[in-house]
Structures are given as C-alpha cells and as structure tokens.
Amino acid sequence: MKPIKRVEIVVGQHELEPVIEALEAVGVDGWTVVRNVGGKGERGLRSENELTDVFRNAYVVIACAAEKVPGVVEAVRPFLRRFGGMCLVSDAHWVIH
C-alpha cells in the first residue's frame, strides 16, 4: 500500500466542469465523480432527486500525493466561497494492484 491524501469535494453540479478544469490546472490527473448526491449543509437541503442540475450536487474524490494538496485546496476554495460545498482532506492508503 502507498500512503496518499484523499480529497473529497462536494460542489454544485453546474460548477463541476470548472472545478475539474481548475484541478487539472494544478496537476490533478485523475478523479472520480459521483453525480446527483444529496445532503444538508449550511446552505440548506440539497436533494439528489431534483428535476434539473441547478440544485444538484456532485461528489469528487481525488487520491494524490501530500505535496499536491495545497494547490488542490486553493483551486477549489473560490468555488466553495461563491457557491458553497465542502472539501475534506484525509490520510489514506492506495492499494496498489
């Protein structure tokens, strides 16, 4: 196993493409996206069953080296300030196959 950082980001689905572009600009070369996630935060309830993408959220998971984390956080921060969402960073281990 290889020690890495796990970065989890929840943003509005309408902001997903610009967020991905910002992540690529700081050197992130892989991610996983789960669309239509729901939850409740400081900006209220977001249902995963909305009729349009306007109120839907997306969940992005990144596995990266620790030295990339500051760039990732700074790339995502403007979107979180403007549109809300969440970014979590934790230690993880990559199972090498």
mmCIF file of N, CA and C in Angstrom:
data_model
loop_
_atom_site.group_PDB
_atom_site.id
_atom_site.type_symbol
_atom_site.label_atom_id
_atom_site.label_comp_id
_atom_site.label_asym_id
_atom_site.label_seq_id
_atom_site.Cartn_x
_atom_site.Cartn_y
_atom_site.Cartn_z
ATOM 1 N N MET A 1 0.843 -1.187 0.000
ATOM 2 C CA MET A 1 0.000 0.000 0.000
ATOM 3 C C MET A 1 0.884 1.244 0.000
ATOM 4 N N LYS A 2 0.366 2.287 -0.601
ATOM 5 C CA LYS A 2 1.097 3.548 -0.716
ATOM 6 C C LYS A 2 0.322 4.634 0.030
ATOM 7 N N PRO A 3 0.962 5.363 0.967
ATOM 8 C CA PRO A 3 0.263 6.447 1.659
ATOM 9 C C PRO A 3 -0.015 7.616 0.705
ATOM 10 N N ILE A 4 -1.225 8.126 0.762
ATOM 11 C CA ILE A 4 -1.661 9.241 -0.085
ATOM 12 C C ILE A 4 -2.599 10.132 0.715
ATOM 13 N N LYS A 5 -3.038 11.202 0.092
ATOM 14 C CA LYS A 5 -4.089 12.054 0.642
ATOM 15 C C LYS A 5 -5.357 11.814 -0.174
ATOM 16 N N ARG A 6 -6.463 11.740 0.538
ATOM 17 C CA ARG A 6 -7.770 11.603 -0.099
ATOM 18 C C ARG A 6 -8.451 12.957 0.016
ATOM 19 N N VAL A 7 -8.844 13.516 -1.109
ATOM 20 C CA VAL A 7 -9.538 14.799 -1.135
ATOM 21 C C VAL A 7 -10.947 14.538 -1.639
ATOM 22 N N GLU A 8 -11.928 14.938 -0.840
ATOM 23 C CA GLU A 8 -13.336 14.776 -1.195
ATOM 24 C C GLU A 8 -13.943 16.166 -1.340
ATOM 25 N N ILE A 9 -14.599 16.390 -2.452
ATOM 26 C CA ILE A 9 -15.165 17.702 -2.754
ATOM 27 C C ILE A 9 -16.627 17.523 -3.126
ATOM 28 N N VAL A 10 -17.483 18.337 -2.533
ATOM 29 C CA VAL A 10 -18.889 18.387 -2.921
ATOM 30 C C VAL A 10 -19.158 19.789 -3.441
ATOM 31 N N VAL A 11 -19.608 19.865 -4.683
ATOM 32 C CA VAL A 11 -19.928 21.151 -5.313
ATOM 33 C C VAL A 11 -21.234 21.003 -6.076
ATOM 34 N N GLY A 12 -21.818 22.137 -6.409
ATOM 35 C CA GLY A 12 -23.000 22.111 -7.257
ATOM 36 C C GLY A 12 -22.643 21.513 -8.606
ATOM 37 N N GLN A 13 -23.525 20.710 -9.128
ATOM 38 C CA GLN A 13 -23.251 20.033 -10.390
ATOM 39 C C GLN A 13 -22.998 21.017 -11.526
ATOM 40 N N HIS A 14 -23.626 22.192 -11.457
ATOM 41 C CA HIS A 14 -23.399 23.201 -12.502
ATOM 42 C C HIS A 14 -21.981 23.772 -12.449
ATOM 43 N N GLU A 15 -21.257 23.586 -11.342
ATOM 44 C CA GLU A 15 -19.880 24.044 -11.213
ATOM 45 C C GLU A 15 -18.865 22.931 -11.432
ATOM 46 N N LEU A 16 -19.312 21.746 -11.726
ATOM 47 C CA LEU A 16 -18.421 20.595 -11.818
ATOM 48 C C LEU A 16 -17.343 20.763 -12.883
ATOM 49 N N GLU A 17 -17.692 21.139 -14.079
ATOM 50 C CA GLU A 17 -16.696 21.264 -15.150
ATOM 51 C C GLU A 17 -15.640 22.317 -14.833
ATOM 52 N N PRO A 18 -16.012 23.516 -14.371
ATOM 53 C CA PRO A 18 -14.965 24.478 -13.991
ATOM 54 C C PRO A 18 -14.083 23.992 -12.840
ATOM 55 N N VAL A 19 -14.648 23.251 -11.915
ATOM 56 C CA VAL A 19 -13.850 22.692 -10.819
ATOM 57 C C VAL A 19 -12.847 21.687 -11.369
ATOM 58 N N ILE A 20 -13.286 20.813 -12.248
ATOM 59 C CA ILE A 20 -12.384 19.829 -12.858
ATOM 60 C C ILE A 20 -11.273 20.542 -13.628
ATOM 61 N N GLU A 21 -11.607 21.579 -14.364
ATOM 62 C CA GLU A 21 -10.594 22.346 -15.101
ATOM 63 C C GLU A 21 -9.583 22.973 -14.145
ATOM 64 N N ALA A 22 -10.050 23.498 -13.015
ATOM 65 C CA ALA A 22 -9.154 24.092 -12.017
ATOM 66 C C ALA A 22 -8.241 23.031 -11.409
ATOM 67 N N LEU A 23 -8.785 21.838 -11.174
ATOM 68 C CA LEU A 23 -7.973 20.747 -10.632
ATOM 69 C C LEU A 23 -6.902 20.310 -11.634
ATOM 70 N N GLU A 24 -7.277 20.206 -12.890
ATOM 71 C CA GLU A 24 -6.298 19.835 -13.915
ATOM 72 C C GLU A 24 -5.199 20.891 -14.027
ATOM 73 N N ALA A 25 -5.557 22.156 -13.847
ATOM 74 C CA ALA A 25 -4.579 23.245 -13.945
ATOM 75 C C ALA A 25 -3.509 23.165 -12.858
ATOM 76 N N VAL A 26 -3.831 22.530 -11.723
ATOM 77 C CA VAL A 26 -2.838 22.388 -10.644
ATOM 78 C C VAL A 26 -2.207 21.003 -10.625
ATOM 79 N N GLY A 27 -2.422 20.227 -11.679
ATOM 80 C CA GLY A 27 -1.719 18.964 -11.826
ATOM 81 C C GLY A 27 -2.451 17.714 -11.384
ATOM 82 N N VAL A 28 -3.739 17.819 -11.101
ATOM 83 C CA VAL A 28 -4.510 16.616 -10.762
ATOM 84 C C VAL A 28 -4.811 15.891 -12.065
ATOM 85 N N ASP A 29 -4.417 14.630 -12.145
ATOM 86 C CA ASP A 29 -4.601 13.902 -13.398
ATOM 87 C C ASP A 29 -5.582 12.741 -13.291
ATOM 88 N N GLY A 30 -6.265 12.615 -12.156
ATOM 89 C CA GLY A 30 -7.267 11.572 -12.009
ATOM 90 C C GLY A 30 -8.249 11.904 -10.908
ATOM 91 N N TRP A 31 -9.486 11.509 -11.093
ATOM 92 C CA TRP A 31 -10.530 11.765 -10.114
ATOM 93 C C TRP A 31 -11.695 10.835 -10.393
ATOM 94 N N THR A 32 -12.590 10.752 -9.435
ATOM 95 C CA THR A 32 -13.843 10.032 -9.611
ATOM 96 C C THR A 32 -14.969 10.998 -9.292
ATOM 97 N N VAL A 33 -16.016 10.992 -10.109
ATOM 98 C CA VAL A 33 -17.172 11.871 -9.909
ATOM 99 C C VAL A 33 -18.410 11.026 -9.692
ATOM 100 N N VAL A 34 -19.170 11.375 -8.673
ATOM 101 C CA VAL A 34 -20.491 10.790 -8.440
ATOM 102 C C VAL A 34 -21.481 11.944 -8.557
ATOM 103 N N ARG A 35 -22.377 11.833 -9.495
ATOM 104 C CA ARG A 35 -23.359 12.905 -9.720
ATOM 105 C C ARG A 35 -24.628 12.645 -8.916
ATOM 106 N N ASN A 36 -25.396 13.698 -8.739
ATOM 107 C CA ASN A 36 -26.705 13.633 -8.088
ATOM 108 C C ASN A 36 -26.620 13.153 -6.641
ATOM 109 N N VAL A 37 -25.752 13.783 -5.865
ATOM 110 C CA VAL A 37 -25.667 13.456 -4.444
ATOM 111 C C VAL A 37 -26.474 14.479 -3.657
ATOM 112 N N GLY A 38 -27.069 14.032 -2.568
ATOM 113 C CA GLY A 38 -27.875 14.908 -1.727
ATOM 114 C C GLY A 38 -27.254 15.066 -0.367
ATOM 115 N N GLY A 39 -27.794 16.010 0.386
ATOM 116 C CA GLY A 39 -27.328 16.230 1.749
ATOM 117 C C GLY A 39 -27.829 17.557 2.279
ATOM 118 N N LYS A 40 -27.395 17.871 3.489
ATOM 119 C CA LYS A 40 -27.800 19.120 4.112
ATOM 120 C C LYS A 40 -26.576 19.783 4.707
ATOM 121 N N GLY A 41 -26.415 21.062 4.441
ATOM 122 C CA GLY A 41 -25.286 21.836 4.955
ATOM 123 C C GLY A 41 -25.724 23.220 5.336
ATOM 124 N N GLU A 42 -24.759 24.113 5.456
ATOM 125 C CA GLU A 42 -25.058 25.468 5.908
ATOM 126 C C GLU A 42 -25.956 26.237 4.943
ATOM 127 N N ARG A 43 -26.031 25.802 3.713
ATOM 128 C CA ARG A 43 -26.897 26.473 2.730
ATOM 129 C C ARG A 43 -28.203 25.731 2.501
ATOM 130 N N GLY A 44 -28.505 24.782 3.373
ATOM 131 C CA GLY A 44 -29.789 24.103 3.315
ATOM 132 C C GLY A 44 -29.728 22.712 2.715
ATOM 133 N N LEU A 45 -30.902 22.171 2.457
ATOM 134 C CA LEU A 45 -31.067 20.816 1.955
ATOM 135 C C LEU A 45 -30.877 20.775 0.444
ATOM 136 N N ARG A 46 -30.138 19.782 -0.029
ATOM 137 C CA ARG A 46 -29.984 19.523 -1.463
ATOM 138 C C ARG A 46 -30.429 18.098 -1.715
ATOM 139 N N SER A 47 -31.459 17.942 -2.497
ATOM 140 C CA SER A 47 -31.980 16.617 -2.806
ATOM 141 C C SER A 47 -31.259 16.033 -4.007
ATOM 142 N N GLU A 48 -31.066 14.735 -3.992
ATOM 143 C CA GLU A 48 -30.467 14.064 -5.143
ATOM 144 C C GLU A 48 -31.482 13.817 -6.244
ATOM 145 N N ASN A 49 -32.745 14.144 -6.001
ATOM 146 C CA ASN A 49 -33.815 13.864 -6.959
ATOM 147 C C ASN A 49 -34.361 15.112 -7.639
ATOM 148 N N GLU A 50 -33.592 16.182 -7.699
ATOM 149 C CA GLU A 50 -34.058 17.415 -8.339
ATOM 150 C C GLU A 50 -34.310 17.183 -9.835
ATOM 151 N N LEU A 51 -35.207 17.971 -10.393
ATOM 152 C CA LEU A 51 -35.543 17.822 -11.807
ATOM 153 C C LEU A 51 -34.479 18.397 -12.734
ATOM 154 N N THR A 52 -33.712 19.394 -12.256
ATOM 155 C CA THR A 52 -32.660 19.990 -13.078
ATOM 156 C C THR A 52 -31.342 19.952 -12.313
ATOM 157 N N ASP A 53 -30.246 20.209 -13.018
ATOM 158 C CA ASP A 53 -28.927 20.224 -12.394
ATOM 159 C C ASP A 53 -28.686 21.466 -11.537
ATOM 160 N N VAL A 54 -29.572 22.449 -11.607
ATOM 161 C CA VAL A 54 -29.369 23.702 -10.893
ATOM 162 C C VAL A 54 -29.184 23.478 -9.392
ATOM 163 N N PHE A 55 -29.912 22.552 -8.803
ATOM 164 C CA PHE A 55 -29.838 22.319 -7.365
ATOM 165 C C PHE A 55 -29.209 20.970 -7.003
ATOM 166 N N ARG A 56 -28.631 20.293 -7.966
ATOM 167 C CA ARG A 56 -27.986 19.006 -7.690
ATOM 168 C C ARG A 56 -26.521 19.221 -7.316
ATOM 169 N N ASN A 57 -25.998 18.304 -6.537
ATOM 170 C CA ASN A 57 -24.593 18.325 -6.162
ATOM 171 C C ASN A 57 -23.843 17.187 -6.835
ATOM 172 N N ALA A 58 -22.540 17.352 -6.913
ATOM 173 C CA ALA A 58 -21.646 16.310 -7.401
ATOM 174 C C ALA A 58 -20.567 16.084 -6.352
ATOM 175 N N TYR A 59 -20.094 14.856 -6.257
ATOM 176 C CA TYR A 59 -19.073 14.439 -5.297
ATOM 177 C C TYR A 59 -17.843 14.023 -6.079
ATOM 178 N N VAL A 60 -16.715 14.655 -5.774
ATOM 179 C CA VAL A 60 -15.459 14.380 -6.472
ATOM 180 C C VAL A 60 -14.477 13.796 -5.468
ATOM 181 N N VAL A 61 -13.848 12.683 -5.825
ATOM 182 C CA VAL A 61 -12.832 12.066 -4.970
ATOM 183 C C VAL A 61 -11.514 12.059 -5.728
ATOM 184 N N ILE A 62 -10.471 12.507 -5.026
ATOM 185 C CA ILE A 62 -9.133 12.551 -5.610
ATOM 186 C C ILE A 62 -8.178 11.832 -4.666
ATOM 187 N N ALA A 63 -7.285 11.045 -5.214
ATOM 188 C CA ALA A 63 -6.183 10.451 -4.469
ATOM 189 C C ALA A 63 -4.908 11.089 -5.009
ATOM 190 N N CYS A 64 -4.142 11.751 -4.132
ATOM 191 C CA CYS A 64 -2.952 12.447 -4.612
ATOM 192 C C CYS A 64 -1.856 12.458 -3.557
ATOM 193 N N ALA A 65 -0.674 12.847 -3.987
ATOM 194 C CA ALA A 65 0.446 12.998 -3.077
ATOM 195 C C ALA A 65 0.214 14.207 -2.171
ATOM 196 N N ALA A 66 0.774 14.150 -0.979
ATOM 197 C CA ALA A 66 0.576 15.226 0.009
ATOM 198 C C ALA A 66 0.998 16.588 -0.522
ATOM 199 N N GLU A 67 2.040 16.638 -1.325
ATOM 200 C CA GLU A 67 2.513 17.940 -1.807
ATOM 201 C C GLU A 67 1.553 18.611 -2.790
ATOM 202 N N LYS A 68 0.614 17.870 -3.348
ATOM 203 C CA LYS A 68 -0.371 18.467 -4.259
ATOM 204 C C LYS A 68 -1.564 19.080 -3.529
ATOM 205 N N VAL A 69 -1.757 18.715 -2.277
ATOM 206 C CA VAL A 69 -2.954 19.137 -1.547
ATOM 207 C C VAL A 69 -3.098 20.657 -1.449
ATOM 208 N N PRO A 70 -2.065 21.430 -1.097
ATOM 209 C CA PRO A 70 -2.265 22.885 -1.029
ATOM 210 C C PRO A 70 -2.771 23.493 -2.336
ATOM 211 N N GLY A 71 -2.251 23.041 -3.469
ATOM 212 C CA GLY A 71 -2.720 23.541 -4.758
ATOM 213 C C GLY A 71 -4.156 23.156 -5.036
ATOM 214 N N VAL A 72 -4.528 21.940 -4.667
ATOM 215 C CA VAL A 72 -5.903 21.469 -4.850
ATOM 216 C C VAL A 72 -6.860 22.313 -4.011
ATOM 217 N N VAL A 73 -6.511 22.515 -2.767
ATOM 218 C CA VAL A 73 -7.379 23.290 -1.867
ATOM 219 C C VAL A 73 -7.552 24.717 -2.379
ATOM 220 N N GLU A 74 -6.466 25.341 -2.797
ATOM 221 C CA GLU A 74 -6.573 26.713 -3.291
ATOM 222 C C GLU A 74 -7.321 26.792 -4.612
ATOM 223 N N ALA A 75 -7.266 25.748 -5.424
ATOM 224 C CA ALA A 75 -8.016 25.727 -6.685
ATOM 225 C C ALA A 75 -9.514 25.622 -6.446
ATOM 226 N N VAL A 76 -9.898 24.903 -5.389
ATOM 227 C CA VAL A 76 -11.318 24.651 -5.101
ATOM 228 C C VAL A 76 -11.938 25.762 -4.248
ATOM 229 N N ARG A 77 -11.127 26.403 -3.415
ATOM 230 C CA ARG A 77 -11.645 27.400 -2.462
ATOM 231 C C ARG A 77 -12.543 28.470 -3.087
ATOM 232 N N PRO A 78 -12.202 29.070 -4.230
ATOM 233 C CA PRO A 78 -13.094 30.097 -4.799
ATOM 234 C C PRO A 78 -14.501 29.584 -5.121
ATOM 235 N N PHE A 79 -14.597 28.340 -5.558
ATOM 236 C CA PHE A 79 -15.909 27.757 -5.864
ATOM 237 C C PHE A 79 -16.706 27.548 -4.582
ATOM 238 N N LEU A 80 -16.032 27.113 -3.531
ATOM 239 C CA LEU A 80 -16.717 26.890 -2.252
ATOM 240 C C LEU A 80 -17.208 28.204 -1.670
ATOM 241 N N ARG A 81 -16.397 29.247 -1.757
ATOM 242 C CA ARG A 81 -16.809 30.561 -1.248
ATOM 243 C C ARG A 81 -18.023 31.099 -2.001
ATOM 244 N N ARG A 82 -17.985 30.943 -3.307
ATOM 245 C CA ARG A 82 -19.038 31.535 -4.128
ATOM 246 C C ARG A 82 -20.328 30.713 -4.140
ATOM 247 N N PHE A 83 -20.190 29.391 -4.233
ATOM 248 C CA PHE A 83 -21.361 28.551 -4.437
ATOM 249 C C PHE A 83 -21.667 27.599 -3.287
ATOM 250 N N GLY A 84 -20.788 27.529 -2.291
ATOM 251 C CA GLY A 84 -20.977 26.573 -1.208
ATOM 252 C C GLY A 84 -20.395 25.227 -1.588
ATOM 253 N N GLY A 85 -20.511 24.301 -0.686
ATOM 254 C CA GLY A 85 -19.967 22.976 -0.913
ATOM 255 C C GLY A 85 -19.058 22.580 0.235
ATOM 256 N N MET A 86 -18.198 21.622 -0.019
ATOM 257 C CA MET A 86 -17.357 21.092 1.035
ATOM 258 C C MET A 86 -16.099 20.496 0.421
ATOM 259 N N CYS A 87 -14.991 20.604 1.158
ATOM 260 C CA CYS A 87 -13.742 19.960 0.757
ATOM 261 C C CYS A 87 -13.122 19.354 2.002
ATOM 262 N N LEU A 88 -12.887 18.058 1.974
ATOM 263 C CA LEU A 88 -12.269 17.333 3.083
ATOM 264 C C LEU A 88 -10.964 16.706 2.611
ATOM 265 N N VAL A 89 -9.956 16.752 3.464
ATOM 266 C CA VAL A 89 -8.669 16.134 3.162
ATOM 267 C C VAL A 89 -8.345 15.166 4.292
ATOM 268 N N SER A 90 -8.006 13.939 3.931
ATOM 269 C CA SER A 90 -7.681 12.943 4.949
ATOM 270 C C SER A 90 -6.557 12.041 4.453
ATOM 271 N N ASP A 91 -5.942 11.345 5.389
ATOM 272 C CA ASP A 91 -4.918 10.356 5.065
ATOM 273 C C ASP A 91 -5.591 9.089 4.563
ATOM 274 N N ALA A 92 -4.950 8.446 3.612
ATOM 275 C CA ALA A 92 -5.478 7.186 3.077
ATOM 276 C C ALA A 92 -4.308 6.342 2.600
ATOM 277 N N HIS A 93 -4.608 5.132 2.202
ATOM 278 C CA HIS A 93 -3.609 4.237 1.621
ATOM 279 C C HIS A 93 -4.138 3.687 0.308
ATOM 280 N N TRP A 94 -3.330 3.816 -0.709
ATOM 281 C CA TRP A 94 -3.675 3.336 -2.038
ATOM 282 C C TRP A 94 -3.280 1.863 -2.110
ATOM 283 N N VAL A 95 -4.218 1.025 -2.472
ATOM 284 C CA VAL A 95 -3.934 -0.397 -2.644
ATOM 285 C C VAL A 95 -3.413 -0.579 -4.056
ATOM 286 N N ILE A 96 -2.148 -0.829 -4.163
ATOM 287 C CA ILE A 96 -1.501 -0.975 -5.467
ATOM 288 C C ILE A 96 -1.782 -2.375 -5.995
ATOM 289 N N HIS A 97 -2.258 -2.447 -7.232
ATOM 290 C CA HIS A 97 -2.582 -3.749 -7.826
ATOM 291 C C HIS A 97 -1.660 -4.117 -8.943
#
